Coordinates of C-alpha atoms and ligand atoms in Angstrom, one line a residue:
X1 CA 0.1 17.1 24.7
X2 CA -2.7 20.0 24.8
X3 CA -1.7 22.9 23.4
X4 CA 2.0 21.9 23.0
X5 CA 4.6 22.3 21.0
X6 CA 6.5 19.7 18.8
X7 CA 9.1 19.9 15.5
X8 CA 6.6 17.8 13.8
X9 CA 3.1 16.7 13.9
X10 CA 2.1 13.7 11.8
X11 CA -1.9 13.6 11.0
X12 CA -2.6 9.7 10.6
X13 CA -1.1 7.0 12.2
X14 CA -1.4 4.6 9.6
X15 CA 1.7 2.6 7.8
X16 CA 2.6 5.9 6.2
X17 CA 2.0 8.0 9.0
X18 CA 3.7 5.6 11.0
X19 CA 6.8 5.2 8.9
X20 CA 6.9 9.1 8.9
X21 CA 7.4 9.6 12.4
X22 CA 9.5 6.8 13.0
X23 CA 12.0 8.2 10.2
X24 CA 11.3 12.1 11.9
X25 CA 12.1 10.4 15.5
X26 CA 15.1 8.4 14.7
X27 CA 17.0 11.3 12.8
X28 CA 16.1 13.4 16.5
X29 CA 13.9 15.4 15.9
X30 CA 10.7 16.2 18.6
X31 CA 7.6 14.1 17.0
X32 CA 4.0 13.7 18.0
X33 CA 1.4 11.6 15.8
X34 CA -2.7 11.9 15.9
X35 CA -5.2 9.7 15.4
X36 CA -8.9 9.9 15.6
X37 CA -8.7 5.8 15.8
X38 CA -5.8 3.4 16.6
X39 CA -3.0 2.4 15.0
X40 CA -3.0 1.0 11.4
X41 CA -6.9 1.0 11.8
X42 CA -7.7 2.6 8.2
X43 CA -6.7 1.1 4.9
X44 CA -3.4 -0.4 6.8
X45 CA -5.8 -2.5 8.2
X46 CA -7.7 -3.4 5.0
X47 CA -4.9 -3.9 2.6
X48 CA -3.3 -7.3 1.9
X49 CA 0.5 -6.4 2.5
X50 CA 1.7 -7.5 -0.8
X51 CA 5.3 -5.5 -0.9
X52 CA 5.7 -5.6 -4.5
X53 CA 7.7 -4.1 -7.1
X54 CA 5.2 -2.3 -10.0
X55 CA 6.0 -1.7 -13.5
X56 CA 3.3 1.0 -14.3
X57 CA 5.6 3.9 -14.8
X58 CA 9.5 4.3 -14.4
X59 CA 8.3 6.2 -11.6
X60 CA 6.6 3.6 -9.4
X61 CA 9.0 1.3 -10.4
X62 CA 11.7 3.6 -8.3
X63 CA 9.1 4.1 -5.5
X64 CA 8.1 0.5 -4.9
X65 CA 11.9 -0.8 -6.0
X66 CA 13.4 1.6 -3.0
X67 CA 10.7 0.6 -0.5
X68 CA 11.1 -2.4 -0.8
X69 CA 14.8 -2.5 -0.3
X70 CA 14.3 -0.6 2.9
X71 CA 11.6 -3.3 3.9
X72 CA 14.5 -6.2 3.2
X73 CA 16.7 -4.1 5.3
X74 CA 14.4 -3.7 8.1
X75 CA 13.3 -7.6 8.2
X76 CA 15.6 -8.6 10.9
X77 CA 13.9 -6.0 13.4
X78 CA 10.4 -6.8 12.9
X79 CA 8.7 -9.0 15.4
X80 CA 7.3 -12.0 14.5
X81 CA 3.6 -10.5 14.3
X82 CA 4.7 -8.6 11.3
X83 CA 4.5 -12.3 9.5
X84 CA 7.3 -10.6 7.3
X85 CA 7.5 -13.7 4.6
X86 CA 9.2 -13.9 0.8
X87 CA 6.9 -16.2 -0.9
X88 CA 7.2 -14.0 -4.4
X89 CA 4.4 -13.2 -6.6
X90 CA 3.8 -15.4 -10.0
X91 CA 2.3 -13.5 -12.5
X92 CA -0.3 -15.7 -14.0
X93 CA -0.7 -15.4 -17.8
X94 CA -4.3 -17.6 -18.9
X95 CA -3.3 -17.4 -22.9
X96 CA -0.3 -16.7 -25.4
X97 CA -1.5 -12.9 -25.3
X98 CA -0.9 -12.8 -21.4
X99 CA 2.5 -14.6 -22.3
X100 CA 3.8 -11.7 -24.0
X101 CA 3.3 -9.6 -21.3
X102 CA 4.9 -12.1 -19.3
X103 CA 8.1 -11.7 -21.7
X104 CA 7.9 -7.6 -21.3
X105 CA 7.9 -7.9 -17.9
X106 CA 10.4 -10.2 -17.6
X107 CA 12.4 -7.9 -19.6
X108 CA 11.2 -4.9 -18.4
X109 CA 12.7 -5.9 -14.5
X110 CA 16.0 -7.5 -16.0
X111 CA 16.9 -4.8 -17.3
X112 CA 16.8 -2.7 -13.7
X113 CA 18.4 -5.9 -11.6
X114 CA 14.9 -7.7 -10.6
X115 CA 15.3 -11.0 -10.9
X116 CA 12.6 -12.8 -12.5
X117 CA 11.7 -16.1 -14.3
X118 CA 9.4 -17.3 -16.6
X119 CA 7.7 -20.2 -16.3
X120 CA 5.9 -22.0 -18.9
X121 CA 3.0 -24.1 -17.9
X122 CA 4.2 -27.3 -16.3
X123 CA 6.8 -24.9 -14.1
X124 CA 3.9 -23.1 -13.2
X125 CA 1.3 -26.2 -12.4
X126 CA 4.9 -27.4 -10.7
X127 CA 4.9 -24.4 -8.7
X128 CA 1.3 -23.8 -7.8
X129 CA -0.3 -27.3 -8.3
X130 CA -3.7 -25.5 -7.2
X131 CA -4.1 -23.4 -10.6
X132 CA -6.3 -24.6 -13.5
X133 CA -4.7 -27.1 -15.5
X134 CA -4.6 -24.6 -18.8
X135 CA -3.4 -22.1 -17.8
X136 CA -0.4 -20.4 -20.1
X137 CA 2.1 -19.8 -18.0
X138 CA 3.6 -16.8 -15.7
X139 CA 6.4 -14.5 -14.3
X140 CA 8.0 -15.6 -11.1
X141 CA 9.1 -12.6 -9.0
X142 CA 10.9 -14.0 -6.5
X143 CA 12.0 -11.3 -4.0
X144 CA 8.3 -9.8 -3.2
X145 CA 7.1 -10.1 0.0
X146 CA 4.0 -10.6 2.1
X147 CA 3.7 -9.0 5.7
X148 CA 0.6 -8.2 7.8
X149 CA 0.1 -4.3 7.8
X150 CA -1.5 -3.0 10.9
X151 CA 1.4 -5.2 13.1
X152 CA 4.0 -3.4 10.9
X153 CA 2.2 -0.4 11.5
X154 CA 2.5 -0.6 15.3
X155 CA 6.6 -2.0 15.1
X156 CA 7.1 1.7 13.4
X157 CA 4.9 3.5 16.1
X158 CA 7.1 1.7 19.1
X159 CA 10.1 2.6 17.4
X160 CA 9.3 6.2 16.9
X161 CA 8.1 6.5 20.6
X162 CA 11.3 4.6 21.6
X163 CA 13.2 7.6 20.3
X164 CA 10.3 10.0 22.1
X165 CA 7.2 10.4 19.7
X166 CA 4.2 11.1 21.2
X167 CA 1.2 9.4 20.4
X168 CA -2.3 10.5 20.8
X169 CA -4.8 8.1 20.0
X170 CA -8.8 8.7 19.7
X171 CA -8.4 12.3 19.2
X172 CA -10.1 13.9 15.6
X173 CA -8.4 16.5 13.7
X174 CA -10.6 18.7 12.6
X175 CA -7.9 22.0 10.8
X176 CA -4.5 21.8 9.8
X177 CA -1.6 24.4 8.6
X178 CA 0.3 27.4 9.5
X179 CA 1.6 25.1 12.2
X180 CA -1.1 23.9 14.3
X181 CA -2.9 21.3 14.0
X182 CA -6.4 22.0 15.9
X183 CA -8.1 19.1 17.7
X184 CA -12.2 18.8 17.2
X185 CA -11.8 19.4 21.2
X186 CA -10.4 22.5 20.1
X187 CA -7.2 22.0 21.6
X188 CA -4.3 23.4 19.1
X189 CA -0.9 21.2 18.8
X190 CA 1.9 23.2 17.3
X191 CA 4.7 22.2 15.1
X192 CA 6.8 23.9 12.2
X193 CA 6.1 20.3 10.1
X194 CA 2.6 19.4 9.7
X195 CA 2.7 16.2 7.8
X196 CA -0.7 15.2 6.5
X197 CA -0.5 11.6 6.2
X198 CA -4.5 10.7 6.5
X199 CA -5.2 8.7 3.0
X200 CA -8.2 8.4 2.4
X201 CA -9.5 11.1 4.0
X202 CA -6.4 13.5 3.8
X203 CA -8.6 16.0 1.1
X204 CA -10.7 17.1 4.1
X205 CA -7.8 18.8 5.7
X206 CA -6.1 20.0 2.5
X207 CA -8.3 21.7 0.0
X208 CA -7.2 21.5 -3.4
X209 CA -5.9 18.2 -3.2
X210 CA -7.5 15.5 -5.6
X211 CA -7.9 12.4 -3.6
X212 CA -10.6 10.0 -4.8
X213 CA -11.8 7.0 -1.9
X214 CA -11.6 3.9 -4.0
X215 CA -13.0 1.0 -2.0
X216 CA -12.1 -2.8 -2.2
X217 CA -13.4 -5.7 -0.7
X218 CA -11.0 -8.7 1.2
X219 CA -11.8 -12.2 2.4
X220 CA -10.1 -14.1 4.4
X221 CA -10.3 -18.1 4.2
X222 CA -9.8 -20.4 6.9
X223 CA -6.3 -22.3 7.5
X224 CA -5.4 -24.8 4.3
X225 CA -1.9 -24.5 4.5
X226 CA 0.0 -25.5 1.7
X227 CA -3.0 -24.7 -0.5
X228 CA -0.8 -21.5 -2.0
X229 CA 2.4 -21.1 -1.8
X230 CA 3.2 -17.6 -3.7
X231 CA 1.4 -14.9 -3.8
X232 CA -1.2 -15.1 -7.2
X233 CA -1.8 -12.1 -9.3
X234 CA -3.5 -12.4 -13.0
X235 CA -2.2 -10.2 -15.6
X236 CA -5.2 -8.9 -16.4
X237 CA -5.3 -7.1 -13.1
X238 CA -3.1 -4.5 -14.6
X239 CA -5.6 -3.7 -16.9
X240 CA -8.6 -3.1 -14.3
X241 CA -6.4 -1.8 -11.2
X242 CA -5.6 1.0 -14.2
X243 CA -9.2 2.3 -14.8
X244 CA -10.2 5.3 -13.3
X245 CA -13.9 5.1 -14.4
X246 CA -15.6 1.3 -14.3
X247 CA -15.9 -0.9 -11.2
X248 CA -13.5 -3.6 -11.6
X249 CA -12.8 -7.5 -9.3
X250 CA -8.8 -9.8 -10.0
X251 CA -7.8 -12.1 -9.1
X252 CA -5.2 -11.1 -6.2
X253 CA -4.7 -14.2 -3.8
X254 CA -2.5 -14.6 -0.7
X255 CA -1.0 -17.3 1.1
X256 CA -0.3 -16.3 5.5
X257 CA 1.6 -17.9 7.2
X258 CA -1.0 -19.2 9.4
X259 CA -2.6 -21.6 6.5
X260 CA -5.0 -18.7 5.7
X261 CA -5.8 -17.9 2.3
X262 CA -6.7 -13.8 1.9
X263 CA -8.6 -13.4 -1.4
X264 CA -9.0 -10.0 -3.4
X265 CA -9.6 -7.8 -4.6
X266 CA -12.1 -5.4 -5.9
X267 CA -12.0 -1.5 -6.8
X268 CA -14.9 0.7 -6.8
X269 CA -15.3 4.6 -6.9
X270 CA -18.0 6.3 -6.0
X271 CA -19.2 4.6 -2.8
X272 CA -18.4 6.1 0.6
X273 CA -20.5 3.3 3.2
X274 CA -18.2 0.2 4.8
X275 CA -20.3 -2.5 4.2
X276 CA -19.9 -4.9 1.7
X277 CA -21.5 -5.0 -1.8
X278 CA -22.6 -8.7 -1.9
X279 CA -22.4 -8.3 -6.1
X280 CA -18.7 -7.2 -6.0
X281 CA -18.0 -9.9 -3.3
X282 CA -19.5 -12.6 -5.4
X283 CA -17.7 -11.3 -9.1
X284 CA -14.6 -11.3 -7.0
X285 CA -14.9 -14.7 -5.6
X286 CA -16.4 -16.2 -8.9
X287 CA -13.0 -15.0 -10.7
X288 CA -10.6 -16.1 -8.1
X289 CA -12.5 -19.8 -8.2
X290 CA -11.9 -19.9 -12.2
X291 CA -8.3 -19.0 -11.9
X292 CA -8.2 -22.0 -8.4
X293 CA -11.4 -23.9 -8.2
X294 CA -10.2 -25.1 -5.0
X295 CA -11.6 -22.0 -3.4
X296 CA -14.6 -22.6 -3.9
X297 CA -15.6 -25.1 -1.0
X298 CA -13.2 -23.3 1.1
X299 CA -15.0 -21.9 4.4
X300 CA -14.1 -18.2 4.9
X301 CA -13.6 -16.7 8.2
X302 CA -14.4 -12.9 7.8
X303 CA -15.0 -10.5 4.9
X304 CA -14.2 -6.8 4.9
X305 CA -13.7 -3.6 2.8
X306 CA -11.2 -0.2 3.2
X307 CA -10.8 2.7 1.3
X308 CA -7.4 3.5 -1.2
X309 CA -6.7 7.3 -1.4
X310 CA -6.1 7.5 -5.5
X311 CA -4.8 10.8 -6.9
X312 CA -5.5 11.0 -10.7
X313 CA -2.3 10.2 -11.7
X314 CA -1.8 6.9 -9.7
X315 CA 1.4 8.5 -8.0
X316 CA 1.2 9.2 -4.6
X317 CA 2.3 12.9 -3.0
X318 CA 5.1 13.2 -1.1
X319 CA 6.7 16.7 -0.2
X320 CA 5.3 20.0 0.4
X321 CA 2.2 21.7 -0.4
X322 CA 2.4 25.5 -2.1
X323 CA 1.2 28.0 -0.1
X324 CA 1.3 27.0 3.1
X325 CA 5.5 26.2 4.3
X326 CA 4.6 24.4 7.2
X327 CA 2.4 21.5 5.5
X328 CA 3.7 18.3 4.1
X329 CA 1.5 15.5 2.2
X330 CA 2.6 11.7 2.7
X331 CA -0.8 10.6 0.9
X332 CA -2.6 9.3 -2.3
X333 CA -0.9 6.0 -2.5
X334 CA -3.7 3.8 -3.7
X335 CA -3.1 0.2 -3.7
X336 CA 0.6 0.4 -2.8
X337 CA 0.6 2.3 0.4
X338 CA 2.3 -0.6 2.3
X339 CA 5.0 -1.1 0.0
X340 CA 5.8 2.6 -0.2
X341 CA 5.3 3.3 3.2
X342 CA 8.8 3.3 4.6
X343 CA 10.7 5.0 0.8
X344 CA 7.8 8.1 1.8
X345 CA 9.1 8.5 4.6
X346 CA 12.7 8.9 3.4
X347 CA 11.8 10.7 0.8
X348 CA 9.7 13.4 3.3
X349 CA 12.4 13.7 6.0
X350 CA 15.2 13.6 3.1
X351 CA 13.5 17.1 1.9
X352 CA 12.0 18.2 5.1
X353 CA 16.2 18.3 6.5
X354 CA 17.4 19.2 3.0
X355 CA 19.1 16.1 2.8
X356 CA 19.9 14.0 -0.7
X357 CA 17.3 11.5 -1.8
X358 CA 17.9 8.2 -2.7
X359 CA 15.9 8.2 -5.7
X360 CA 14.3 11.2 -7.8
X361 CA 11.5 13.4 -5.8
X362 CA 10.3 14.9 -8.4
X363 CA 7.6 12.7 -9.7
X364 CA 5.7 12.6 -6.2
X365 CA 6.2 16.5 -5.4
X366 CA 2.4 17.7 -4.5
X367 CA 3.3 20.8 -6.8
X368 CA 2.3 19.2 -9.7
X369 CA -1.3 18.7 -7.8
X370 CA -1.5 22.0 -7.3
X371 CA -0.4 23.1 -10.8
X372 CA -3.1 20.8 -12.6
X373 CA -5.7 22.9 -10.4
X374 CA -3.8 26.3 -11.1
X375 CA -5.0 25.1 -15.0
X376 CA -7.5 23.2 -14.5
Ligands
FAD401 C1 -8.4 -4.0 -0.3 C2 -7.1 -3.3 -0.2 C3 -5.9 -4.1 -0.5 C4 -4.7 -3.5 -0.5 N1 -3.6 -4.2 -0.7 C5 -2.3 -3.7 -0.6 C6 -1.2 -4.4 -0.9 O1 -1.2 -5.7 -1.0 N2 0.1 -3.8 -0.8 C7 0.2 -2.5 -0.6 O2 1.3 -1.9 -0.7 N3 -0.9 -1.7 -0.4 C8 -2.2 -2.3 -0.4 N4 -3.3 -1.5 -0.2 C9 -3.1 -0.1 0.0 C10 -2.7 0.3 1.4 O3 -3.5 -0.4 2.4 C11 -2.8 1.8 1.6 O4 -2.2 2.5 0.6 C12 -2.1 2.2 2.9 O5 -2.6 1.4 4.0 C13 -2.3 3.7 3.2 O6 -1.8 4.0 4.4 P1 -2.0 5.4 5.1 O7 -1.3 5.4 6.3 O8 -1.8 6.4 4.0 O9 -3.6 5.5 5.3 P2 -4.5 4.8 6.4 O10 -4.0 3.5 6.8 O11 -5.9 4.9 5.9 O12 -4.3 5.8 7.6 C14 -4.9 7.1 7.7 C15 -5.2 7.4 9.1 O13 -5.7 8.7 9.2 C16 -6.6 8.7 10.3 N5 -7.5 9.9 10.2 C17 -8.3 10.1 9.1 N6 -9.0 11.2 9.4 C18 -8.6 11.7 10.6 C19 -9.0 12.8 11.5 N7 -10.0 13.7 11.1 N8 -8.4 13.0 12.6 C20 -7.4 12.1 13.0 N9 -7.0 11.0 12.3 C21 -7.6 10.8 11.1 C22 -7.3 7.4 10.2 O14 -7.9 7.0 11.4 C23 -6.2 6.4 9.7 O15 -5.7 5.7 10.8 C24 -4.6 -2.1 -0.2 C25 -5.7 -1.3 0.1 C26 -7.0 -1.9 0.1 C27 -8.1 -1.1 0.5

């Protein structure tokens, strides 16, 4: 591949990365993809693989709504390491004040086709017998999904060298734009697409991009199957998976199709090492034990942390970047990078071949990232 030529070059080969070149590859066009590491070894690797449907904004309600379509669609294709599984996520509500957000929701996704259900505390203890016993009640969303992210990764990466991608792994990026893409070797790749799809660490290529590392801590259980059956998020999560300043720990648990339980999660800014923060780990473990004090004999298996790439307003950017027509951002997608993985990719390609989108583009255009700096 040294000092080659290709249509496009994608910087990252994580799930978005991934999806990007498989959705460039299959619509013919000449594709080569970078990575300094494997495949699906950043934040694809550290993330749960909740594909979930989000209510934040009428905006990330399209993103993850779309996405997740396209994941239903692609089911049938994915190999059984991809653990693809519908177990639904309940909402759980601890009081009558968590209720009524219940009811909002419930509206909130009737009203755009999601089916949901509420369940008042007996259908809940009948549908997760592991909970408290006073609990309130929750919101059943049937149709999310669980999958395992760095296996889903890899599907995408076979399929886009199936229709010829190149893939170079091991190799660091150290410049990108004005069509090449130079190699910390100091070899040069060029392309007329330069898609920048390295999360977390996507600013150091793109000055004048705001994307903040926000780190969160996983552990992983070992097998009690039947233990949890849908995956477990408490409403309150909303509140602290919103915050942009304080350090914050949910209740966000998992059930894998191996028996495994996969506990979370935690979010913490300012704090750029790997390890784990034995404080957060313990706030996060306490929590998920008061909402299912079964956890807490439970012997876990392996404890790790990764890094969401958050843009200040909790959209991610998708399109191109001003000043420079040969770069494209597929970035920022904090804690939903997996479920928008494969609509960021439409939505790219759809505007890299001038194409119609299935949804709006506007509210994830990088322009308004570089307008906030033009006034900031
Ligand atoms: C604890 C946690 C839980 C999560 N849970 C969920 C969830 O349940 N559902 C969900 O949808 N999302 C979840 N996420 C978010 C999701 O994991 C991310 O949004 C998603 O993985 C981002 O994918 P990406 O391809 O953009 O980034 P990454 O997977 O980080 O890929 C970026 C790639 O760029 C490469 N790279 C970086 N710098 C260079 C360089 N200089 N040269 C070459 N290559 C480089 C890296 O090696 C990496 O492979 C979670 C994240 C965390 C941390």
């Amino acid at each position: 591949m040294g000092n080659s030529r290709f249509e496009v070059v994608t910087v990252g080969a994580g799930i978005v990365g991934a999806a990007c070149a498989d959705e460039f590859a299959r619509r013919g066009m000449r594709v080569a993809v970078v990575d300094r590491d494997g495949i699906g070894s950043g934040a694809t690797a550290a993330g749960m693989g909740h594909i979930v449907v989000m209510d934040d904004s009428e905006s990330q309600f399209a993103l993850t709504r779309y996405s997740q379509q396209l994941w239903q669609r692609l089911r049938a294709e994915l190999p059984d390491d991809v653990e693809y599984e519908q177990c639904g996520t309940i909402w759980v509500a601890t009081d009558e004040e968590e209720m009524m957000e219940v009811r909002r929701k419930h509206a909130f996704y009737g009203e755009r086709g999601i089916p949901t259900g509420v369940l008042d505390a007996n259908r809940l203890k009948e549908n997760e017998p592991n909970l408290r016993d006073d609990m309130a009640g929750g919101l059943l969303v049937p149709e999310d999904v669980v999958l395992y992210p760095p296996c889903a990764a890899r599907f995408l990466i076979e399929r886009a060298r199936k229709h010829g991608a190149e893939v170079r792994l091991g190799v660091s990026v150290a410049k990108i734009g004005e069509e090449c893409v130079r190699l910390s070797d100091g070899t040069e790749i060029r392309a007329g697409i330069i898609v920048n799809a390295a999360g977390a660490w996507s600013a150091e290529f793109t000055p004048g991009i705001e994307i903040k590392k926000r780190k969160g801590h996983l552990v992983i259980t070992d097998r009690y199957p039947g233990f949890l059956r849908h995956q477990l998020v408490e409403l309150g999560y909303l509140k602290s998976a919103h915050s942009l300043t304080t350090d914050s720990v949910a209740v966000n648990v998992q059930p894998r199709k191996t028996g495994q339980i996969l506990i979370g999660s935690s979010r913490q800014y300012g704090t750029e090492h790997t390890q784990v923060d034995h404080g957060m780990l313990l706030r996060m473990l306490r929590r998920a034990q008061e909402y299912m004090p079964g956890i807490g004999p439970m012997s876990s298996l392996r404890t790790w942390t990764g890094f969401r790439a958050a843009t200040p307003d909790k959209l991610p950017l998708i399109g191109p970047w001003p000043g420079d027509k040969s770069l494209f951002l597929a970035t920022g997608h904090e804690g939903l990078g997996i479920t928008t993985s494969l609509a960021t990719a439409r939505l790219l390609v759809d505007q890299v071949t001038g194409s119609k989108t299935e949804i709006p583009v506007e509210p994830y255009l990088p322009s308004r990232a570089a307008k906030e700096i033009a006034h900031a």
